[in-house]
mmCIF file of C-alpha atoms in Angstrom:
data_model
loop_
_atom_site.group_PDB
_atom_site.id
_atom_site.type_symbol
_atom_site.label_atom_id
_atom_site.label_comp_id
_atom_site.label_asym_id
_atom_site.label_seq_id
_atom_site.Cartn_x
_atom_site.Cartn_y
_atom_site.Cartn_z
ATOM 1 C CA MET A 1367 0.115 0.053 -0.348
ATOM 2 C CA GLY A 1368 1.469 3.231 -0.923
ATOM 3 C CA SER A 1369 1.783 6.180 1.421
ATOM 4 C CA SER A 1370 -0.968 8.010 2.613
ATOM 5 C CA ILE A 1371 -1.755 11.673 1.705
ATOM 6 C CA LEU A 1372 -4.304 14.469 4.013
ATOM 7 C CA HIS A 1373 -4.865 17.700 2.174
ATOM 8 C CA ILE A 1374 -6.104 20.612 3.920
ATOM 9 C CA THR A 1375 -6.960 23.568 1.581
ATOM 10 C CA ASN A 1376 -7.522 27.448 2.274
ATOM 11 C CA GLY A 1377 -10.942 27.066 1.382
ATOM 12 C CA ASP A 1378 -13.936 25.007 -1.161
ATOM 13 C CA SER A 1379 -12.871 26.777 -4.174
ATOM 14 C CA THR A 1380 -9.178 25.456 -3.755
ATOM 15 C CA THR A 1381 -11.463 22.140 -2.317
ATOM 16 C CA GLU A 1382 -12.655 22.080 -5.802
ATOM 17 C CA VAL A 1383 -9.573 22.324 -7.671
ATOM 18 C CA VAL A 1384 -7.757 19.685 -5.752
ATOM 19 C CA LYS A 1385 -11.185 17.136 -6.120
ATOM 20 C CA LYS A 1386 -10.482 17.616 -10.132
ATOM 21 C CA LEU A 1387 -7.377 16.233 -9.773
ATOM 22 C CA GLN A 1388 -8.106 12.805 -9.085
ATOM 23 C CA PHE A 1389 -5.921 12.366 -5.974
ATOM 24 C CA ASN A 1390 -8.532 9.956 -3.842
ATOM 25 C CA ASP A 1391 -6.894 11.503 -0.702
ATOM 26 C CA GLU A 1392 -8.778 12.779 2.189
ATOM 27 C CA ILE A 1393 -9.565 16.398 1.664
ATOM 28 C CA ILE A 1394 -9.880 19.537 4.633
ATOM 29 C CA THR A 1395 -11.975 22.662 3.670
ATOM 30 C CA TRP A 1396 -10.349 25.486 6.402
ATOM 31 C CA ARG A 1397 -13.245 27.526 6.729
ATOM 32 C CA GLU A 1398 -11.238 30.601 8.455
ATOM 33 C CA MET A 1399 -10.956 34.104 8.052
ATOM 34 C CA LEU A 1400 -8.305 34.781 11.104
ATOM 35 C CA CYS A 1401 -6.645 37.721 9.369
ATOM 36 C CA GLU A 1402 -9.964 39.892 10.808
ATOM 37 C CA GLY A 1403 -11.472 39.944 14.846
ATOM 38 C CA LYS A 1404 -9.400 38.713 17.755
ATOM 39 C CA THR A 1405 -7.974 35.462 17.812
ATOM 40 C CA THR A 1406 -5.498 33.732 20.735
ATOM 41 C CA ILE A 1407 -2.677 31.727 20.461
ATOM 42 C CA ASP A 1408 -3.870 28.148 20.704
ATOM 43 C CA VAL A 1409 -6.151 27.286 17.773
ATOM 44 C CA GLY A 1410 -8.769 24.630 17.999
ATOM 45 C CA SER A 1411 -9.042 25.104 21.777
ATOM 46 C CA GLU A 1412 -12.680 25.970 23.278
ATOM 47 C CA ASP A 1413 -11.890 29.285 23.999
ATOM 48 C CA PHE A 1414 -10.445 30.125 20.724
ATOM 49 C CA TRP A 1415 -13.633 28.789 19.079
ATOM 50 C CA LYS A 1416 -15.506 30.851 20.957
ATOM 51 C CA ASN A 1417 -13.718 33.938 20.711
ATOM 52 C CA ARG A 1418 -13.949 33.470 16.961
ATOM 53 C CA PHE A 1419 -17.960 32.937 17.201
ATOM 54 C CA GLU A 1420 -18.094 35.457 18.746
ATOM 55 C CA PHE A 1421 -16.115 37.872 16.430
ATOM 56 C CA PHE A 1422 -18.373 36.336 13.804
ATOM 57 C CA SER A 1423 -21.902 36.547 15.944
ATOM 58 C CA ASN A 1424 -20.931 40.636 16.063
ATOM 59 C CA ALA A 1425 -19.757 41.247 13.054
ATOM 60 C CA TYR A 1426 -21.051 39.330 10.229
ATOM 61 C CA LYS A 1427 -24.165 38.574 12.101
ATOM 62 C CA VAL A 1428 -23.747 34.373 11.561
ATOM 63 C CA THR A 1429 -25.691 31.986 13.610
ATOM 64 C CA LYS A 1430 -24.195 29.906 16.301
ATOM 65 C CA LYS A 1431 -25.933 26.637 14.138
ATOM 66 C CA THR A 1432 -24.332 28.014 10.630
ATOM 67 C CA PHE A 1433 -20.650 28.469 12.363
ATOM 68 C CA ILE A 1434 -20.856 25.253 13.281
ATOM 69 C CA ASP A 1435 -21.907 23.345 10.048
ATOM 70 C CA PHE A 1436 -19.968 25.570 7.829
ATOM 71 C CA THR A 1437 -16.215 25.450 10.563
ATOM 72 C CA LEU A 1438 -16.625 23.600 14.096
ATOM 73 C CA LYS A 1439 -18.030 20.398 11.591
ATOM 74 C CA GLU A 1440 -15.079 20.366 9.266
ATOM 75 C CA TYR A 1441 -12.761 21.184 12.003
ATOM 76 C CA ARG A 1442 -13.844 18.580 14.063
ATOM 77 C CA ASN A 1443 -12.972 15.956 11.024
ATOM 78 C CA LEU A 1444 -9.400 17.319 10.852
ATOM 79 C CA CYS A 1445 -9.525 16.097 14.171
ATOM 80 C CA ASN A 1446 -10.041 12.907 13.183
ATOM 81 C CA GLN A 1447 -7.727 12.330 9.929
ATOM 82 C CA LYS A 1448 -4.169 11.042 11.838
ATOM 83 C CA LYS A 1449 -3.026 8.033 10.193
ATOM 84 C CA GLN A 1450 -2.371 9.664 6.873
ATOM 85 C CA ASP A 1451 1.274 9.754 6.302
ATOM 86 C CA GLU A 1452 1.993 13.730 5.268
ATOM 87 C CA ILE A 1453 0.042 16.758 5.129
ATOM 88 C CA VAL A 1454 -0.328 18.819 2.296
ATOM 89 C CA LEU A 1455 -1.128 22.581 2.796
ATOM 90 C CA TRP A 1456 -2.814 24.449 -0.490
ATOM 91 C CA PHE A 1457 -2.401 27.696 0.881
ATOM 92 C CA GLU A 1458 -2.008 31.244 -1.721
ATOM 93 C CA TYR A 1459 -0.016 33.957 -0.960
ATOM 94 C CA ASP A 1460 -2.927 37.749 0.056
ATOM 95 C CA LEU A 1461 -3.121 38.633 3.739
ATOM 96 C CA PHE A 1462 -6.241 35.692 4.189
ATOM 97 C CA CYS A 1463 -4.490 33.020 3.458
ATOM 98 C CA GLN A 1464 -0.732 33.827 4.822
ATOM 99 C CA ILE A 1465 -2.502 34.221 8.362
ATOM 100 C CA ASN A 1466 -4.986 30.851 8.225
ATOM 101 C CA MET A 1467 -1.593 28.521 6.706
ATOM 102 C CA LEU A 1468 0.328 30.130 10.314
ATOM 103 C CA ALA A 1469 -2.628 28.899 12.611
ATOM 104 C CA VAL A 1470 -2.756 26.098 10.638
ATOM 105 C CA ILE A 1471 1.077 24.757 11.160
ATOM 106 C CA SER A 1472 0.775 26.468 14.542
ATOM 107 C CA TRP A 1473 -2.521 23.861 15.056
ATOM 108 C CA LEU A 1474 -0.339 20.345 12.817
ATOM 109 C CA LYS A 1475 2.575 21.250 15.280
ATOM 110 C CA ARG A 1476 1.174 20.815 18.556
ATOM 111 C CA TYR A 1477 -1.545 18.075 17.446
ATOM 112 C CA ARG A 1478 0.227 16.286 14.492
ATOM 113 C CA LYS A 1479 4.139 15.681 15.809
ATOM 114 C CA GLY A 1480 6.427 14.382 14.052
ATOM 115 C CA LYS A 1481 4.119 14.079 10.434
ATOM 116 C CA LYS A 1482 5.512 14.790 6.990
ATOM 117 C CA ILE A 1483 4.482 18.885 6.252
ATOM 118 C CA SER A 1484 4.586 20.063 2.962
ATOM 119 C CA LEU A 1485 3.074 24.145 1.879
ATOM 120 C CA ILE A 1486 2.326 24.204 -2.360
ATOM 121 C CA CYS A 1487 2.071 28.281 -1.970
ATOM 122 C CA SER A 1488 0.159 29.665 -5.348
ATOM 123 C CA GLY A 1489 1.720 33.252 -6.487
ATOM 124 C CA LYS A 1490 4.236 33.218 -9.298
ATOM 125 C CA ILE A 1491 4.202 31.643 -12.078
ATOM 126 C CA GLU A 1492 7.384 31.205 -13.725
ATOM 127 C CA ASN A 1493 7.511 33.518 -17.695
ATOM 128 C CA LYS A 1494 4.473 35.040 -15.868
ATOM 129 C CA PRO A 1495 3.713 38.856 -14.590
ATOM 130 C CA GLY A 1496 1.706 39.377 -11.417
ATOM 131 C CA LEU A 1497 0.244 36.528 -8.721
ATOM 132 C CA TYR A 1498 -2.315 34.020 -9.653
ATOM 133 C CA SER A 1499 -4.311 32.259 -6.982
ATOM 134 C CA ILE A 1500 -4.835 28.395 -7.475
ATOM 135 C CA SER A 1501 -7.953 29.093 -9.084
ATOM 136 C CA GLU A 1502 -7.110 30.515 -11.389
ATOM 137 C CA LEU A 1503 -4.144 27.393 -12.370
ATOM 138 C CA SER A 1504 -3.645 25.215 -15.434
ATOM 139 C CA LYS A 1505 -4.632 21.306 -14.108
ATOM 140 C CA GLU A 1506 -0.887 21.817 -15.761
ATOM 141 C CA GLU A 1507 0.328 24.207 -13.518
ATOM 142 C CA LEU A 1508 -1.192 22.720 -10.296
ATOM 143 C CA LEU A 1509 0.506 19.495 -10.992
ATOM 144 C CA ALA A 1510 3.689 20.779 -10.893
ATOM 145 C CA HIS A 1511 2.790 22.550 -7.988
ATOM 146 C CA TYR A 1512 2.002 19.378 -6.321
ATOM 147 C CA GLU A 1513 5.308 17.927 -7.542
ATOM 148 C CA ASN A 1514 7.759 20.469 -6.670
ATOM 149 C CA ARG A 1515 5.534 21.417 -3.303
ATOM 150 C CA LYS A 1516 8.351 22.350 -0.099
ATOM 151 C CA VAL A 1517 8.755 19.705 2.396
ATOM 152 C CA LEU A 1518 8.328 21.419 6.925
ATOM 153 C CA ASN A 1519 11.338 21.448 8.346
ATOM 154 C CA GLN A 1520 10.878 21.215 11.997
ATOM 155 C CA ASP A 1521 12.341 25.201 12.088
ATOM 156 C CA ASP A 1522 10.295 26.085 9.414
ATOM 157 C CA ILE A 1523 7.598 24.820 11.335
ATOM 158 C CA GLU A 1524 8.789 26.603 14.956
ATOM 159 C CA TYR A 1525 9.219 29.758 12.779
ATOM 160 C CA ALA A 1526 5.551 29.422 11.447
ATOM 161 C CA ASP A 1527 4.067 29.109 15.249
ATOM 162 C CA TYR A 1528 6.196 31.849 16.587
ATOM 163 C CA ILE A 1529 4.903 34.833 14.303
ATOM 164 C CA TRP A 1530 1.743 32.831 14.560
ATOM 165 C CA GLN A 1531 2.453 33.781 18.375
ATOM 166 C CA LEU A 1532 3.684 37.652 17.638
ATOM 167 C CA TYR A 1533 0.244 38.137 15.919
ATOM 168 C CA CYS A 1534 -2.010 37.279 18.222
ATOM 169 C CA ALA A 1535 -0.556 38.625 20.686
ATOM 170 C CA ASP A 1536 -1.702 41.600 22.613
ATOM 171 C CA SER A 1537 1.217 43.891 20.948
ATOM 172 C CA PRO A 1538 2.285 43.866 17.159
ATOM 173 C CA LEU A 1539 5.640 45.718 18.017
ATOM 174 C CA ARG A 1540 7.369 42.470 17.871
ATOM 175 C CA LEU A 1541 6.210 41.423 15.071
ATOM 176 C CA GLU A 1542 7.545 45.208 13.172
ATOM 177 C CA THR A 1543 10.194 43.536 12.946
ATOM 178 C CA VAL A 1544 11.025 39.724 13.756
ATOM 179 C CA TYR A 1545 8.737 39.301 10.037
ATOM 180 C CA LYS A 1546 11.653 40.008 7.419
ATOM 181 C CA PHE A 1547 13.428 36.915 7.652
ATOM 182 C CA ASN A 1548 16.044 34.884 5.363
ATOM 183 C CA PRO A 1549 15.031 34.571 1.925
ATOM 184 C CA SER A 1550 15.456 30.449 1.751
ATOM 185 C CA SER A 1551 12.400 30.512 3.845
ATOM 186 C CA PRO A 1552 9.629 28.425 2.505
ATOM 187 C CA PHE A 1553 7.371 30.859 3.258
ATOM 188 C CA ILE A 1554 7.854 33.391 0.354
ATOM 189 C CA TYR A 1555 5.049 35.325 0.570
ATOM 190 C CA LEU A 1556 4.609 35.974 4.232
ATOM 191 C CA GLU A 1557 6.804 39.169 4.313
ATOM 192 C CA ASP A 1558 4.643 40.851 2.634
ATOM 193 C CA ALA A 1559 1.787 39.530 3.750
ATOM 194 C CA ILE A 1560 2.806 40.470 7.231
ATOM 195 C CA LYS A 1561 3.445 44.133 6.425
ATOM 196 C CA ALA A 1562 0.205 44.727 4.979
ATOM 197 C CA HIS A 1563 -1.405 43.309 8.064
ATOM 198 C CA LEU A 1564 0.702 46.391 10.146
ATOM 199 C CA GLU A 1565 -1.000 48.680 7.479
ATOM 200 C CA ARG A 1566 -4.477 47.669 9.064
ATOM 201 C CA PHE A 1567 -3.817 49.824 12.114
ATOM 202 C CA PRO A 1568 -4.926 53.183 11.988
ATOM 203 C CA SER A 1569 -2.922 55.990 10.299
ATOM 204 C CA ILE A 1570 -1.175 58.557 11.933
ATOM 205 C CA LYS A 1571 -1.954 60.509 9.348
ATOM 206 C CA ASN A 1572 -6.295 60.465 8.981
ATOM 207 C CA GLY A 1573 -7.076 58.040 11.369
ATOM 208 C CA LEU A 1574 -7.908 55.030 8.828
ATOM 209 C CA ASN A 1575 -6.123 52.364 7.872
ATOM 210 C CA LYS A 1576 -5.141 51.738 4.634
ATOM 211 C CA VAL A 1577 -7.611 49.466 3.554
ATOM 212 C CA GLU A 1578 -10.179 52.028 4.585
ATOM 213 C CA ASN A 1579 -8.490 54.682 2.565
ATOM 214 C CA ASP A 1580 -8.638 52.666 -0.620
ATOM 215 C CA ILE A 1581 -12.243 52.398 -0.475
ATOM 216 C CA LEU A 1582 -12.510 56.162 -0.274
ATOM 217 C CA LYS A 1583 -9.620 56.304 -2.572
ATOM 218 C CA ALA A 1584 -11.440 54.384 -5.118
ATOM 219 C CA THR A 1585 -14.625 56.622 -4.963
ATOM 220 C CA ASN A 1586 -13.522 60.105 -4.900
ATOM 221 C CA GLU A 1587 -11.445 58.426 -8.854
ATOM 222 C CA HIS A 1588 -13.749 56.979 -9.771
ATOM 223 C CA VAL A 1589 -17.627 57.022 -10.507
ATOM 224 C CA PHE A 1590 -19.731 53.495 -9.228
ATOM 225 C CA GLN A 1591 -23.520 53.816 -9.651
ATOM 226 C CA ASN A 1592 -24.286 51.545 -6.624
ATOM 227 C CA GLN A 1593 -22.490 48.748 -3.725
ATOM 228 C CA ASP A 1594 -22.025 46.394 -6.315
ATOM 229 C CA GLN A 1595 -20.064 47.813 -8.875
ATOM 230 C CA LEU A 1596 -17.240 49.755 -5.951
ATOM 231 C CA VAL A 1597 -17.001 46.068 -3.979
ATOM 232 C CA LYS A 1598 -16.245 44.633 -7.330
ATOM 233 C CA SER A 1599 -13.524 47.155 -8.267
ATOM 234 C CA LEU A 1600 -12.213 46.828 -4.277
ATOM 235 C CA LEU A 1601 -12.221 43.051 -4.984
ATOM 236 C CA SER A 1602 -10.077 42.889 -8.578
ATOM 237 C CA ASN A 1603 -7.649 45.959 -7.302
ATOM 238 C CA GLN A 1604 -6.608 44.420 -3.627
ATOM 239 C CA ASP A 1605 -3.005 42.646 -4.659
ATOM 240 C CA ILE A 1606 -2.690 41.527 -1.164
ATOM 241 C CA TYR A 1607 -5.127 41.019 0.844
ATOM 242 C CA GLY A 1608 -7.215 37.976 -0.775
ATOM 243 C CA PHE A 1609 -10.906 39.794 0.597
ATOM 244 C CA GLY A 1610 -14.253 37.993 -0.174
ATOM 245 C CA ASP A 1611 -16.934 40.574 -0.450
ATOM 246 C CA ILE A 1612 -18.501 40.316 2.716
ATOM 247 C CA GLN A 1613 -15.181 41.698 4.146
ATOM 248 C CA TYR A 1614 -15.656 44.892 1.819
ATOM 249 C CA VAL A 1615 -19.379 45.343 2.167
ATOM 250 C CA HIS A 1616 -18.990 44.924 5.988
ATOM 251 C CA LYS A 1617 -16.119 47.361 6.142
ATOM 252 C CA LEU A 1618 -18.522 49.836 3.417
ATOM 253 C CA GLN A 1619 -21.009 49.728 6.498
ATOM 254 C CA PHE A 1620 -18.313 50.494 8.721
ATOM 255 C CA LEU A 1621 -17.333 53.752 7.141
ATOM 256 C CA LYS A 1622 -20.879 54.619 6.129
ATOM 257 C CA LYS A 1623 -20.709 58.159 7.694
ATOM 258 C CA LEU A 1624 -18.781 59.062 5.228
ATOM 259 C CA PHE A 1625 -20.647 58.295 2.513
ATOM 260 C CA SER A 1626 -23.871 60.640 1.827
ATOM 261 C CA SER A 1627 -24.621 57.575 -1.198
ATOM 262 C CA PHE A 1628 -24.209 55.086 -2.352
ATOM 263 C CA SER A 1629 -26.486 54.667 -4.934
ATOM 264 C CA PRO A 1630 -24.556 56.541 -6.639
ATOM 265 C CA ILE A 1631 -21.934 56.054 -4.204
ATOM 266 C CA LYS A 1632 -20.370 59.661 -3.075
ATOM 267 C CA LEU A 1633 -18.200 60.870 -0.290
ATOM 268 C CA THR A 1634 -19.509 63.543 1.840
ATOM 269 C CA LYS A 1635 -17.792 66.549 2.381
ATOM 270 C CA VAL A 1636 -16.440 65.183 5.617
ATOM 271 C CA GLY A 1637 -15.271 61.840 3.919
ATOM 272 C CA LYS A 1638 -13.515 64.391 1.150
ATOM 273 C CA LYS A 1639 -11.441 65.802 4.073
ATOM 274 C CA VAL A 1640 -10.584 62.728 6.218
ATOM 275 C CA LEU A 1641 -9.141 61.694 2.461
ATOM 276 C CA ASN A 1642 -7.738 64.655 2.031
ATOM 277 C CA HIS A 1643 -5.814 64.308 5.631
ATOM 278 C CA GLU A 1644 -8.096 67.612 6.040
ATOM 279 C CA LEU A 1645 -9.124 66.165 8.620
ATOM 280 C CA ASN A 1646 -8.310 63.013 11.423
ATOM 281 C CA TYR A 1647 -11.248 60.539 11.996
ATOM 282 C CA TYR A 1648 -9.487 58.584 15.135
ATOM 283 C CA GLY A 1649 -12.096 59.790 17.481
ATOM 284 C CA GLN A 1650 -15.002 59.161 15.476
ATOM 285 C CA ILE A 1651 -14.151 55.361 14.759
ATOM 286 C CA ARG A 1652 -12.178 54.437 17.844
ATOM 287 C CA SER A 1653 -13.681 51.790 19.181
ATOM 288 C CA ASP A 1654 -11.636 49.234 22.214
ATOM 289 C CA PHE A 1655 -13.398 46.327 20.748
ATOM 290 C CA SER A 1656 -12.027 46.303 17.196
ATOM 291 C CA TYR A 1657 -9.244 43.349 17.248
ATOM 292 C CA LEU A 1658 -6.794 42.281 14.436
ATOM 293 C CA GLY A 1659 -5.307 39.153 15.615
ATOM 294 C CA GLY A 1660 -4.636 39.448 19.593
ATOM 295 C CA SER A 1661 -3.957 43.366 19.241
ATOM 296 C CA LYS A 1662 -6.194 46.008 19.872
ATOM 297 C CA LYS A 1663 -6.507 48.217 16.671
ATOM 298 C CA TYR A 1664 -7.284 51.495 17.949
ATOM 299 C CA SER A 1665 -4.348 51.513 20.798
ATOM 300 C CA TYR A 1666 -2.008 51.659 17.969
ATOM 301 C CA LEU A 1667 -0.827 54.537 14.908
ATOM 302 C CA TYR A 1668 0.251 53.670 11.825
ATOM 303 C CA ILE A 1669 3.514 56.433 11.278
ATOM 304 C CA ASN A 1670 3.264 55.881 7.387
ATOM 305 C CA ASP A 1671 6.755 58.060 6.930
ATOM 306 C CA THR A 1672 8.477 54.859 9.058
ATOM 307 C CA GLY A 1673 6.747 52.044 8.166
ATOM 308 C CA ARG A 1674 6.621 51.984 11.870
ATOM 309 C CA LEU A 1675 3.660 50.985 15.105
ATOM 310 C CA LEU A 1676 3.138 54.086 18.135
ATOM 311 C CA LYS A 1677 1.367 52.920 21.165
ATOM 312 C CA ILE A 1678 -1.157 55.104 22.257
ATOM 313 C CA THR A 1679 -0.670 55.097 25.792
ATOM 314 C CA SER A 1680 -4.565 56.261 26.716
#
């Protein structure tokens, strides 16, 4: 009997792609978006899932039944997969995927000690410009990725777990310098993803983070007849984030006081002043319940000129 493999994918679309490759192996879909909301180090624990449900319930009105059916049942299925010789991770270059990838590796380090773990991470394709998601790859490119998958050594696993711990810490300041690593690391997209994460703390210039400023900028520079058109544009131009439409809709609701209309999309005078750094909106949107990983979003300011974070003492 040949060696058996467990595949863990970054989402349902990738799972469908892997199924078409007809490996006859077990596939688990990691259905989370740990780049948003509070996270804790202990992936899979009761406290971990309690925190995650509270976030989804408050931010996205997800019911307990939906959370159990969509996320927890698949996680329990993962817990039952213990016999495979190798675990293959299918993730992508963006922030959404990279944070999920760290969490999965942290879980595997704790609960699948000694197992062979290999990584497939889509992004760059030889002789092609741009970055590509797994669903954009041809069958030949997918199989080439599979054949060239990177086996993670113990140092790689320890490093991913360490970055996950820093992501979940109550201060992001150590993450600022530690994430810049040796080019020989198999996590070739992690540095850009962590940089994008740090830019999600509010800018010292106007109190909005890069994602929120990008939304205002797109609205100011283009004509969108409705929210769907704006979201479609944001999705196609987001580069590193890997967000889905529901995330952008949620962010638009968060910023709604800066919009005078959503049909067509228009900024208020205040919205334009914030965009042009004539007004700092930090005081109007500050919340003690908004988290990025383990850190309170509004306890730090991003200094655009230096790319560093400043802790607010109050």
